[in-house]
């Protein structure tokens, strides 16, 4: 190892590159680093690894797709490669071809199942993460085709039954109809994905269920297919699919009906779709079906076909056994999992459906850990977890949040106290401390997973990390006393001294200090308070310098930045941390700038990396505005509702022309959590030692002249329910608090004069405001 350090590797790399006519890679990297502030971690290795995997698939897509456009491809490819589509992207010098226009999918599952099959906007089903997919087509006897991915529109909906969560996709054209329904069902001690396909052809034809070597992000290799009669009474025919990930444990696809015809193809022969109109490769119906097919390229395709009588519907069910988590959870039905959840009851079908769907999204993604998405983001971040657990708590789903918090001590480095999910992200300690304190505020207890003394050690180590990590405060540098430059919330820009990091650290310190004092630890609380006050002083100095430098009261992304879209991170002090007053001029000045300069299609357009309208960041702006009594927050809520997909989901960022996802996971759980928190705060919000009621109530709900409400939701003052009932003069507002209650209560309905009451008040009359 010593020899490796002494060898002149930099000279070797530089010489080798130049000898082949390449640019010096070390010089290029040095240039790139100059665009950000010096940082001990240029970019988290976890994100580099994920990005490499993502673009490795993009390279494969580049090699495969554009040379095989006679294949049937998923919807995003059909659109992105169609020169007549608003989603069209020229290929030119693009190194990788990735999904940038329709990153939309919806997970199905159960509240006790960790596997998350996804369905794309045209019904393409990907049963296993990062695996191949199953598509369905109908071919009429007259040669007409129904191919959902090539249709301009289909009907897709999320069905939420008493013990069911399913996605139904209906496609129709020229006398052909296909209805597909995908759901996860309990099967003995495990679970399976069950897809039921119902097809109708007016003149007769065939339903084809097709095995596809791709998914909503691109190519996913299928190396081998074994097929034979099913191994159980429930499976009349079976495919066993081998890919690079499942060589030892192939995916199994069980048909409940034996196909009338099966066609298969390797890459050299082209897409199996090109064979379906002619004679099958085995010589005809009833011929010999090969038991095994291999494709060295990994682009094997197959289609099982089922005859359709003229004008008659036929249904075929395909099921796929799903992997179980290493640490199984107790079986639970949807009714059981949703029983403790706060109920939203409003005369607004869109808001109601989005809330009910968001609850299920949170439950699906908190089975074995907290995940911000079912596919691209199926891994843990403290940042996303803090917001998602916050949403779970606001919905009354405390146990789900507690389960994740119990893992926090094991994710903290004992030597330094760093809460580590991604290296070099300095917001994580503040977020971890804040959500731990939030749990204590709502329950009066530290989370499970460790005893009280261990939690106190966890907190002490976390605070010490912040104290040690901060830059020296006794300098004239604008970032003096703040956390070092880091990558943190990557959509804010290159490495910098982000206020986002410092605001989270400050908010986390303040929150745990308050809980330590409530828990009988005054000395420890005083020490944490002192650290919080010192960090606050550094922030105030930096804010003041920004005001002088920029000539107005605003908070840029960092003390070294002009105002740009990255300033969205600096409003964390308003929501969710509430470390700045609701009417703070710098906070509201920042929100005003962001809405004036970066509002597109009614929502916040994040120019950096996301390059799309962001639902959860738009809701952050709405929270700050409504906290300040600005009714423009209601318009932002409506904009986010309009941006939801037909199945009630939001991708991380939304394309301004296609309304499809253009960045991140196609079903972003952080966005779902923010919708839950938005609905909760619309009815009840904690503010210091009081409660604010009705601050996000839409005027149309009042105009509907029917009762509506929310709850029960946990607060620091007890569990709260709020209900609005119409009266001849206006509305009566009732609330029930199961707990000690706040010091004061304010009814702050937009468009109505605010009404203040003592904390023991439980009802009041709200007359109609003058028109």
XYZ file of C-alpha atoms in Angstrom:
771
model
C 0.000 0.000 0.000
C 2.885 2.355 0.737
C 4.242 1.721 -2.750
C 0.836 2.583 -4.234
C 0.936 5.961 -2.485
C 4.427 6.732 -3.770
C 3.823 5.812 -7.405
C 3.230 8.887 -9.642
C -0.335 7.965 -10.574
C -1.350 11.467 -11.541
C 1.523 11.643 -14.062
C 0.675 8.170 -15.404
C -3.015 9.025 -15.896
C -2.222 12.337 -17.533
C 0.410 10.814 -19.845
C -1.824 7.898 -20.861
C -4.743 10.208 -21.690
C -2.659 12.598 -23.774
C -0.938 9.762 -25.646
C -4.349 8.652 -26.922
C -5.479 12.143 -27.847
C -7.792 12.627 -24.860
C -8.086 15.671 -22.635
C -6.287 15.487 -19.323
C -9.014 14.056 -17.023
C -7.367 15.479 -13.916
C -7.413 18.976 -15.377
C -11.086 18.589 -16.298
C -11.952 17.466 -12.762
C -10.001 20.396 -11.327
C -11.980 22.791 -13.528
C -15.279 21.251 -12.436
C -14.387 21.633 -8.759
C -13.835 25.370 -9.225
C -17.562 25.861 -9.832
C -18.296 24.860 -6.227
C -16.801 25.797 -2.900
C -13.942 23.630 -1.596
C -15.404 20.642 0.229
C -14.056 17.500 1.855
C -16.597 15.475 -0.189
C -17.019 16.570 -3.806
C -20.120 14.419 -4.268
C -21.523 11.575 -2.143
C -20.197 8.237 -3.375
C -23.722 6.834 -3.018
C -25.053 9.346 -5.546
C -22.122 8.750 -7.877
C -22.812 5.024 -7.724
C -26.516 5.530 -8.414
C -25.736 7.937 -11.240
C -23.304 5.516 -12.830
C -25.906 2.751 -12.775
C -28.536 5.094 -14.194
C -26.360 6.269 -17.060
C -24.937 2.808 -17.696
C -28.488 1.803 -18.557
C -28.739 5.012 -20.595
C -25.707 3.921 -22.615
C -27.332 0.566 -23.267
C -30.543 2.352 -24.254
C -28.532 4.409 -26.735
C -27.086 1.272 -28.253
C -30.369 -0.617 -28.453
C -33.395 1.625 -28.937
C -32.701 3.965 -31.842
C -31.560 1.079 -34.045
C -34.646 -0.995 -33.300
C -37.556 1.388 -33.563
C -39.622 -1.337 -35.216
C -39.960 -2.915 -31.755
C -42.885 -2.190 -29.457
C -41.417 -0.008 -26.704
C -42.797 1.406 -23.441
C -44.758 4.620 -23.521
C -41.876 6.936 -22.613
C -39.761 5.641 -25.490
C -42.634 5.765 -27.974
C -43.122 9.435 -27.023
C -39.520 10.532 -26.619
C -38.529 9.067 -29.999
C -41.612 10.343 -31.851
C -40.717 13.527 -33.798
C -44.357 14.666 -33.631
C -44.654 14.401 -29.833
C -44.110 17.287 -27.383
C -41.865 14.803 -25.552
C -39.529 14.348 -28.522
C -35.838 14.684 -27.681
C -33.223 14.932 -30.447
C -30.492 12.346 -29.957
C -27.570 14.040 -31.728
C -24.606 14.083 -29.338
C -26.461 12.651 -26.338
C -24.290 9.980 -24.767
C -27.156 8.317 -22.939
C -30.858 7.952 -23.681
C -32.865 8.094 -20.468
C -36.476 8.740 -19.538
C -36.745 12.520 -19.167
C -40.373 13.096 -20.149
C -42.637 10.426 -18.637
C -41.057 9.275 -15.400
C -44.420 8.180 -14.052
C -45.348 4.896 -12.446
C -47.532 3.674 -9.626
C -46.617 1.012 -7.102
C -49.075 -1.598 -5.942
C -48.647 -3.596 -2.779
C -49.901 -4.248 0.695
C -49.045 -2.638 4.029
C -47.141 -5.764 5.093
C -45.320 -6.418 1.798
C -41.908 -4.894 1.080
C -41.949 -5.668 -2.658
C -43.260 -2.845 -4.848
C -44.265 -3.803 -8.396
C -44.791 -0.747 -10.588
C -47.199 0.025 -13.430
C -46.413 2.644 -16.066
C -48.985 5.070 -17.584
C -50.012 2.558 -20.257
C -50.270 -0.523 -18.051
C -46.773 -1.966 -18.520
C -46.087 -3.996 -15.346
C -42.609 -4.396 -13.826
C -43.063 -7.046 -11.101
C -39.554 -7.063 -9.595
C -37.351 -4.050 -9.022
C -35.045 -3.312 -11.940
C -36.298 -6.373 -13.822
C -38.102 -6.965 -17.093
C -41.777 -6.271 -17.656
C -45.025 -7.700 -18.968
C -47.114 -5.894 -21.556
C -50.432 -6.807 -23.159
C -51.700 -6.219 -26.698
C -54.788 -7.223 -28.679
C -54.763 -8.133 -32.345
C -58.077 -8.250 -34.178
C -58.897 -10.805 -36.845
C -58.819 -7.974 -39.393
C -55.204 -7.152 -38.535
C -56.013 -4.134 -36.350
C -53.710 -3.767 -33.333
C -54.372 -2.357 -29.874
C -50.993 -1.427 -28.395
C -51.484 0.765 -25.297
C -48.017 2.350 -25.401
C -48.813 3.748 -28.863
C -52.222 5.175 -28.018
C -52.592 8.928 -27.434
C -54.740 8.284 -24.363
C -55.949 5.509 -22.084
C -57.969 5.527 -18.893
C -55.925 4.645 -15.823
C -57.049 4.797 -12.222
C -56.007 3.685 -8.755
C -58.696 1.652 -7.010
C -58.748 1.800 -3.230
C -61.026 -0.893 -1.848
C -61.529 -1.902 1.775
C -58.654 -4.362 1.465
C -57.347 -3.686 -1.988
C -55.010 -1.372 -3.850
C -54.942 -1.892 -7.586
C -54.202 -0.055 -10.812
C -56.676 -0.510 -13.649
C -55.761 0.541 -17.184
C -58.392 0.582 -19.943
C -57.369 0.957 -23.590
C -59.676 1.002 -26.614
C -59.382 1.458 -30.356
C -61.300 0.299 -33.423
C -63.523 -2.341 -31.839
C -60.749 -3.665 -29.594
C -60.647 -3.239 -25.828
C -58.115 -4.239 -23.172
C -58.591 -3.842 -19.437
C -55.667 -4.735 -17.184
C -55.806 -4.778 -13.397
C -52.682 -5.209 -11.240
C -52.655 -5.759 -7.489
C -50.662 -7.534 -4.800
C -52.500 -10.261 -2.868
C -51.612 -12.352 0.163
C -50.599 -15.900 -0.774
C -50.037 -18.249 2.151
C -47.094 -16.866 4.095
C -46.092 -14.535 1.280
C -47.425 -12.275 -1.446
C -47.806 -12.351 -5.181
C -48.500 -9.835 -7.894
C -51.719 -10.665 -9.685
C -52.464 -9.142 -13.089
C -55.834 -9.825 -14.689
C -56.198 -9.018 -18.382
C -59.638 -8.840 -20.004
C -59.780 -8.396 -23.765
C -62.577 -8.011 -26.309
C -62.380 -7.987 -30.095
C -65.593 -7.292 -32.036
C -64.541 -9.545 -34.930
C -62.451 -11.923 -32.856
C -58.686 -12.027 -32.512
C -56.035 -12.716 -29.924
C -54.827 -11.362 -26.610
C -51.036 -11.380 -26.318
C -49.220 -11.236 -22.978
C -45.674 -10.267 -23.814
C -42.424 -10.620 -21.896
C -40.372 -7.464 -22.426
C -36.657 -6.884 -21.698
C -37.213 -3.345 -20.454
C -38.956 -1.242 -17.815
C -39.800 2.470 -17.342
C -36.097 3.361 -17.191
C -34.929 1.336 -20.165
C -33.374 -1.992 -21.069
C -33.403 -4.767 -18.468
C -31.761 -7.884 -19.826
C -33.527 -11.222 -20.125
C -30.972 -13.939 -20.818
C -33.041 -17.107 -20.678
C -36.626 -18.309 -20.651
C -37.812 -21.713 -19.431
C -41.442 -22.599 -20.065
C -43.586 -25.592 -19.227
C -46.932 -26.582 -17.709
C -47.476 -25.056 -14.265
C -46.283 -26.673 -11.071
C -49.516 -26.063 -9.153
C -53.262 -26.270 -9.855
C -53.397 -22.480 -9.926
C -50.850 -22.291 -12.749
C -51.763 -23.893 -16.066
C -48.614 -22.593 -17.724
C -45.390 -21.139 -16.350
C -42.482 -18.980 -17.497
C -39.239 -18.930 -15.558
C -37.267 -15.843 -16.489
C -33.528 -15.535 -15.908
C -31.720 -12.218 -16.010
C -28.421 -10.932 -14.668
C -29.872 -10.374 -11.198
C -31.914 -13.560 -10.885
C -29.694 -16.252 -12.385
C -29.892 -18.366 -9.254
C -33.466 -17.372 -8.390
C -35.382 -16.771 -11.617
C -38.579 -14.774 -11.707
C -41.630 -16.976 -12.109
C -44.663 -16.002 -14.168
C -47.726 -18.224 -13.732
C -50.661 -18.184 -16.195
C -53.994 -19.516 -14.981
C -54.788 -20.617 -18.553
C -52.627 -22.454 -21.058
C -51.983 -20.234 -24.097
C -53.218 -21.310 -27.510
C -49.942 -20.157 -28.988
C -46.514 -19.088 -27.755
C -43.938 -17.203 -29.800
C -40.379 -16.471 -28.720
C -37.509 -14.524 -30.215
C -33.915 -13.599 -29.524
C -32.311 -10.278 -30.386
C -30.965 -11.428 -33.736
C -34.478 -12.399 -34.856
C -36.010 -9.119 -33.698
C -38.984 -8.339 -31.503
C -41.430 -11.193 -31.008
C -44.179 -8.704 -31.899
C -43.154 -9.023 -35.541
C -44.048 -12.743 -35.503
C -47.522 -12.490 -34.057
C -49.362 -11.911 -37.299
C -47.745 -14.869 -39.085
C -47.274 -18.527 -38.384
C -45.654 -19.392 -35.032
C -42.028 -20.428 -35.029
C -42.961 -23.913 -33.779
C -44.889 -24.644 -36.973
C -48.444 -23.859 -35.880
C -50.910 -24.201 -33.065
C -50.338 -27.342 -31.092
C -46.751 -27.648 -32.308
C -43.746 -28.243 -30.118
C -43.073 -25.310 -27.811
C -39.368 -25.006 -26.930
C -38.805 -25.646 -23.235
C -35.864 -23.250 -23.136
C -34.718 -20.227 -25.067
C -31.434 -18.344 -24.593
C -30.301 -14.982 -25.891
C -26.642 -14.044 -25.476
C -27.479 -10.374 -26.025
C -30.036 -10.471 -23.210
C -32.908 -9.148 -25.316
C -35.141 -12.186 -25.312
C -38.850 -11.600 -25.969
C -41.862 -13.887 -25.799
C -45.606 -13.664 -26.252
C -48.311 -15.996 -24.966
C -51.454 -15.660 -27.075
C -55.034 -16.438 -26.172
C -57.876 -16.737 -28.664
C -60.755 -14.240 -28.535
C -64.181 -15.209 -29.878
C -66.009 -12.448 -31.800
C -67.645 -9.954 -29.453
C -66.879 -12.019 -26.328
C -64.623 -10.988 -23.466
C -61.913 -13.289 -22.229
C -59.869 -12.918 -19.037
C -56.435 -14.307 -18.260
C -54.659 -13.954 -14.927
C -50.888 -13.765 -14.624
C -49.316 -14.023 -11.158
C -45.742 -13.478 -9.979
C -44.527 -14.589 -6.526
C -42.829 -11.675 -4.752
C -39.731 -11.780 -2.533
C -40.287 -11.363 1.177
C -38.238 -9.053 3.450
C -35.405 -10.512 5.505
C -37.153 -9.174 8.605
C -40.846 -10.025 8.053
C -43.466 -7.732 9.507
C -46.736 -8.780 11.092
C -49.476 -9.439 8.522
C -51.868 -6.538 8.182
C -54.820 -5.717 5.987
C -55.362 -2.269 4.553
C -58.203 -1.695 7.009
C -55.943 -2.532 9.961
C -53.057 -0.409 8.702
C -55.288 2.611 8.017
C -57.318 2.360 11.239
C -55.211 4.889 13.234
C -54.927 7.358 10.349
C -56.375 10.853 10.551
C -59.425 11.211 8.313
C -59.824 14.052 5.850
C -63.469 14.784 5.031
C -63.856 17.666 2.579
C -66.358 18.535 -0.199
C -63.566 18.312 -2.761
C -63.225 15.020 -4.622
C -59.709 15.723 -5.916
C -58.271 16.732 -2.550
C -60.017 13.816 -0.857
C -58.709 11.237 -3.332
C -55.175 12.632 -3.217
C -55.118 12.451 0.582
C -56.506 8.910 0.710
C -53.987 7.845 -1.928
C -51.101 9.580 -0.150
C -51.837 7.645 3.039
C -51.494 4.394 1.134
C -48.317 5.585 -0.544
C -46.785 6.289 2.871
C -47.763 2.858 4.171
C -46.414 1.054 1.095
C -43.016 2.696 1.457
C -42.521 2.196 5.197
C -42.724 -1.591 5.515
C -39.080 -2.505 6.064
C -37.629 1.021 5.995
C -38.477 4.512 4.791
C -38.093 4.780 1.020
C -38.756 7.927 -1.051
C -39.850 5.858 -4.038
C -40.585 2.321 -5.218
C -37.883 2.168 -7.890
C -35.294 4.889 -8.583
C -35.206 5.959 -4.923
C -35.779 2.670 -3.141
C -33.103 3.379 -0.547
C -32.777 5.385 2.651
C -31.931 9.065 3.028
C -32.214 10.965 6.313
C -33.477 13.973 4.371
C -36.441 12.228 2.777
C -37.043 10.151 5.903
C -37.442 13.252 8.086
C -40.213 14.619 5.862
C -41.852 11.227 5.295
C -41.873 10.357 9.007
C -43.233 13.850 9.671
C -46.068 13.059 7.253
C -46.697 9.717 8.956
C -46.874 11.445 12.334
C -49.227 14.148 11.018
C -51.487 11.396 9.705
C -51.518 9.671 13.080
C -49.508 6.712 11.739
C -47.073 6.901 14.631
C -46.049 3.264 14.678
C -44.749 3.348 11.103
C -42.562 6.347 11.899
C -41.371 4.800 15.166
C -40.232 1.685 13.312
C -37.828 3.743 11.211
C -36.642 5.905 14.090
C -35.634 2.749 15.957
C -32.914 2.251 13.308
C -31.427 5.732 13.717
C -28.909 4.835 16.465
C -27.441 2.131 14.233
C -27.029 4.693 11.435
C -25.011 7.082 13.578
C -21.244 6.739 13.591
C -20.199 6.273 17.213
C -16.817 7.876 16.710
C -18.092 11.166 15.287
C -21.847 11.263 15.916
C -22.603 11.721 12.213
C -26.000 10.444 11.070
C -24.794 8.854 7.862
C -26.870 7.858 4.878
C -24.824 9.660 2.188
C -21.317 10.935 2.814
C -20.795 14.680 2.721
C -24.415 15.756 3.259
C -24.391 18.041 6.271
C -28.146 18.365 6.708
C -28.649 14.853 8.092
C -27.789 15.509 11.748
C -30.230 18.364 12.048
C -32.951 16.339 10.343
C -32.375 13.289 12.525
C -32.365 15.333 15.744
C -35.464 17.264 14.688
C -37.606 14.223 13.885
C -36.426 12.417 17.055
C -37.507 15.471 19.036
C -40.777 15.606 17.126
C -41.571 12.070 18.205
C -40.922 13.010 21.831
C -43.100 16.113 21.547
C -46.027 14.053 20.236
C -45.687 11.031 22.533
C -43.725 12.163 25.589
C -41.270 9.310 24.916
C -38.042 8.692 23.094
C -38.429 6.334 20.138
C -38.084 2.558 20.501
C -34.873 0.800 19.557
C -32.815 2.010 22.510
C -33.331 2.845 26.168
C -33.503 6.406 27.465
C -29.811 6.614 28.347
C -28.791 5.418 24.902
C -31.039 7.995 23.227
C -29.442 10.708 25.337
C -26.025 9.508 24.166
C -27.252 9.484 20.565
C -28.472 13.061 20.922
C -25.297 14.218 22.651
C -23.114 12.701 19.931
C -25.325 14.249 17.228
C -25.044 17.711 18.776
C -21.294 17.332 19.252
C -20.919 16.528 15.560
C -22.634 19.816 14.650
C -20.493 21.764 17.113
C -17.251 20.240 15.830
C -18.216 20.444 12.157
C -18.962 24.169 12.123
C -16.399 26.561 10.710
C -14.667 28.984 13.092
C -16.963 31.886 13.928
C -14.167 34.405 14.556
C -13.381 35.356 10.977
C -14.649 37.876 8.468
C -15.621 35.219 5.923
C -19.340 35.333 5.041
C -19.743 31.664 6.028
C -18.055 32.111 9.419
C -19.628 29.860 12.065
C -21.673 27.888 9.527
C -21.290 24.286 8.433
C -18.692 23.546 5.746
C -19.447 23.545 2.055
C -21.230 20.384 1.056
C -23.448 18.749 -1.507
C -26.476 18.275 0.743
C -29.763 18.923 -1.059
C -28.262 18.325 -4.465
C -30.871 20.353 -6.332
C -29.551 23.571 -4.789
C -26.393 23.618 -6.923
C -22.694 22.711 -6.621
C -20.940 22.396 -3.261
C -21.585 25.474 -1.155
C -22.199 26.735 2.375
C -25.912 26.089 2.188
C -28.259 27.762 4.650
C -30.385 24.625 4.280
C -27.744 22.682 6.249
C -27.430 25.313 8.956
C -31.154 25.878 9.331
C -31.688 22.161 9.823
C -28.835 21.995 12.335
C -30.258 24.982 14.215
C -33.804 23.618 14.122
C -32.683 20.186 15.270
C -30.689 21.625 18.172
C -33.551 23.843 19.296
C -36.050 20.998 19.106
C -33.995 18.496 21.121
C -33.081 21.124 23.714
C -36.771 21.719 24.383
C -37.448 17.994 24.697
C -34.428 17.403 26.941
C -35.701 20.074 29.291
C -39.168 18.496 29.289
C -37.535 15.127 30.028
C -35.741 16.364 33.136
C -32.297 17.019 31.646
C -31.813 20.770 32.224
C -28.001 20.765 32.140
C -27.867 18.901 28.848
C -30.665 21.110 27.481
C -28.751 24.276 28.432
C -25.639 23.052 26.632
C -27.614 22.261 23.477
C -29.410 25.629 23.719
C -26.054 27.408 23.894
C -24.885 25.606 20.758
C -28.155 26.500 19.009
C -27.862 30.154 20.026
C -24.286 30.369 18.777
C -25.256 28.888 15.403
C -28.254 31.254 15.239
C -25.947 34.208 15.790
C -23.761 33.102 12.867
C -26.841 32.751 10.681
C -28.083 36.207 11.636
C -24.713 37.756 10.743
C -24.788 36.038 7.366
C -28.401 37.070 6.702
C -27.573 40.687 7.543
C -24.613 40.643 5.157
C -26.854 39.188 2.436
C -29.349 42.001 2.935
C -26.630 44.601 2.421
C -25.055 42.734 -0.495
C -28.322 42.114 -2.359
C -30.101 45.302 -1.327
C -33.253 43.637 0.012
C -34.350 41.276 2.790
C -33.909 37.845 1.203
C -32.042 34.612 1.939
C -30.102 33.211 -1.020
C -29.046 29.564 -1.070
C -25.746 30.460 0.620
C -23.888 33.581 1.778
C -21.857 33.419 -1.447
C -24.744 33.192 -3.913
C -26.982 35.583 -5.782
C -30.702 34.962 -5.690
C -31.651 31.955 -7.796
C -33.895 28.906 -7.622
C -31.590 27.349 -5.020
C -32.985 29.823 -2.485
C -35.907 27.391 -2.100
C -33.744 25.546 0.443
C -33.525 28.602 2.666
C -37.246 28.620 3.472
C -36.807 25.526 5.671
C -36.597 27.992 8.566
C -40.252 28.827 7.864
C -41.441 25.289 7.117
C -41.153 22.839 8.666
C -38.744 24.181 11.296
C -40.561 27.408 12.250
C -37.306 28.878 13.584
C -38.137 32.189 11.896
C -41.307 34.093 12.705
C -44.224 33.735 10.315
C -43.894 37.383 9.247
C -40.094 37.470 9.005
C -39.281 39.881 6.153
C -36.341 37.795 4.906
C -38.442 34.646 4.777
C -41.338 36.295 2.952
C -38.974 38.214 0.682
C -37.414 34.919 -0.382
C -40.816 33.347 -1.045
C -41.869 36.415 -3.020
C -38.765 36.236 -5.175
C -39.199 32.504 -5.844
C -42.809 32.901 -6.922
C -42.104 35.936 -9.092
C -39.110 34.387 -10.846
C -39.752 30.647 -10.772
C -43.496 29.971 -10.924
C -44.429 27.830 -13.948
C -47.819 26.184 -14.538
C -48.861 27.473 -11.128
C -46.099 25.677 -9.210
C -42.461 26.177 -8.285
C -40.095 25.398 -11.177
C -36.714 24.194 -9.896
C -34.202 25.109 -12.571
C -31.284 23.198 -11.087
C -31.013 19.491 -11.913
C -34.762 18.887 -11.465
C -35.618 21.221 -14.364
C -39.292 20.691 -13.690
C -42.178 21.780 -11.500
C -41.684 20.317 -8.047
C -44.752 19.349 -6.029
C -43.235 19.103 -2.559
C -41.248 22.333 -2.875
C -44.385 24.108 -4.104
C -46.154 22.886 -0.964
C -43.286 24.224 1.182
C -43.969 27.648 -0.302
C -47.685 27.215 0.374
C -46.994 26.306 4.003
C -44.904 29.450 4.527
C -47.519 31.680 2.885
C -50.466 30.248 4.809
C -48.497 30.499 8.041
C -48.143 34.210 7.232
C -51.856 34.535 6.403
C -51.276 34.924 2.667
C -54.099 33.267 0.698
C -51.796 32.770 -2.321
C -50.866 29.557 -0.546
C -54.303 28.197 -1.495
C -53.530 28.671 -5.190
C -50.298 26.727 -4.762
C -52.236 23.870 -3.154
C -54.580 23.796 -6.144
C -51.639 23.828 -8.551
C -50.121 20.767 -6.876
C -53.469 18.958 -6.995
C -53.678 19.631 -10.751
C -50.161 18.260 -11.278
C -51.004 14.827 -9.856
C -51.079 11.876 -12.230
C -54.347 10.049 -13.017
C -53.448 7.580 -10.232
C -52.933 10.405 -7.715
C -49.126 10.397 -7.668
C -46.428 13.000 -8.181
C -43.033 12.291 -9.735
C -40.210 14.240 -8.152
C -40.250 16.859 -10.905
C -42.831 17.431 -13.616
C -42.191 18.276 -17.275
C -43.753 21.607 -18.219
C -45.013 20.353 -21.618
C -45.914 16.689 -21.102
C -46.991 16.872 -17.431
C -44.978 13.662 -17.043
C -42.095 13.094 -14.682
C -38.740 14.477 -15.802
C -36.553 13.672 -12.796
C -36.332 11.247 -9.883
C -38.740 8.517 -8.943
C -42.024 8.323 -10.805
C -43.921 8.011 -7.517
C -42.239 10.350 -5.066
C -43.121 9.541 -1.474
C -41.783 12.827 -0.089
C -44.388 14.577 -2.266
C -47.138 12.319 -0.896
C -45.954 13.063 2.651
C -46.116 16.793 1.969
C -49.690 16.500 0.728
C -50.623 14.771 3.998
C -48.835 17.458 6.032
C -50.482 20.168 3.928
C -53.968 18.817 4.637
C -53.184 18.478 8.332
C -51.828 22.021 8.623
C -54.786 23.327 6.653
C -56.881 22.420 9.691
C -54.498 22.446 12.657
C -50.976 23.805 13.018
C -48.817 24.216 16.104
C -47.315 27.657 16.558
C -45.261 28.095 19.724
C -47.494 27.300 22.689
C -50.716 27.654 20.698
C -52.757 26.112 17.890
C -53.800 27.745 14.624
C -56.968 26.276 13.110
C -58.313 26.453 9.560
C -55.380 28.352 7.999
C -55.588 26.326 4.779
C -59.349 25.902 4.441
C -60.382 26.570 0.845
C -63.256 29.101 0.408
C -65.100 26.654 -1.860
C -65.347 24.184 1.025
C -67.206 26.799 3.027
C -69.348 27.709 0.018
C -70.424 24.058 -0.355
C -72.488 24.480 2.852
C -71.743 20.988 4.118
C -69.739 19.766 7.075
C -66.037 19.006 6.699
C -63.090 18.326 8.959
C -59.849 16.545 9.790
C -58.470 14.339 12.522
C -57.486 12.981 14.881
C -53.935 14.223 14.442
C -51.290 14.209 17.167
C -49.924 17.549 18.355
C -47.691 18.610 21.211
C -50.896 19.491 23.100
C -52.722 16.214 22.499
C -54.680 14.585 19.728
C -56.876 17.101 17.860
C -60.002 16.829 15.689
C -61.423 19.867 13.882
C -64.890 20.107 12.315
C -66.671 22.872 10.375
C -70.482 22.753 10.270
C -72.692 25.247 8.380
C -75.089 27.488 10.321
C -77.575 30.107 9.057
C -75.080 32.848 9.923
C -71.903 31.128 8.750
C -70.136 28.129 10.279
C -69.661 26.640 13.695
C -66.146 25.344 14.275
C -65.705 22.593 16.842
C -62.506 20.958 17.960
C -61.707 18.219 20.412
C -58.338 17.961 22.111
C -57.439 14.776 23.948
C -54.593 16.138 26.029
C -53.424 19.112 28.088
C -54.367 21.624 25.420
C -52.548 24.764 24.183
C -52.192 28.171 25.838
C -54.190 29.823 23.067
C -56.134 29.058 19.888
C -56.524 31.138 16.755
C -59.053 30.500 14.002
C -57.341 31.853 10.871
C -59.516 30.859 7.911
C -58.399 32.618 4.697
C -60.719 35.455 3.779
C -62.190 35.594 7.321
C -61.139 37.859 10.193
C -58.920 35.887 12.597
C -60.541 34.946 15.921
C -58.427 34.418 19.054
C -59.555 32.386 22.052
C -58.100 30.978 25.222
C -56.681 27.473 25.064
C -59.617 25.899 26.909
C -62.120 27.014 24.240
C -63.569 24.140 22.205
C -66.079 25.767 19.837
C -66.907 29.101 18.251
C -69.215 30.660 15.690
C -67.642 32.041 12.540
C -69.970 34.428 10.712
C -69.680 34.789 6.962
C -67.210 37.482 5.991
C -68.614 40.335 3.881
C -68.359 39.680 0.139
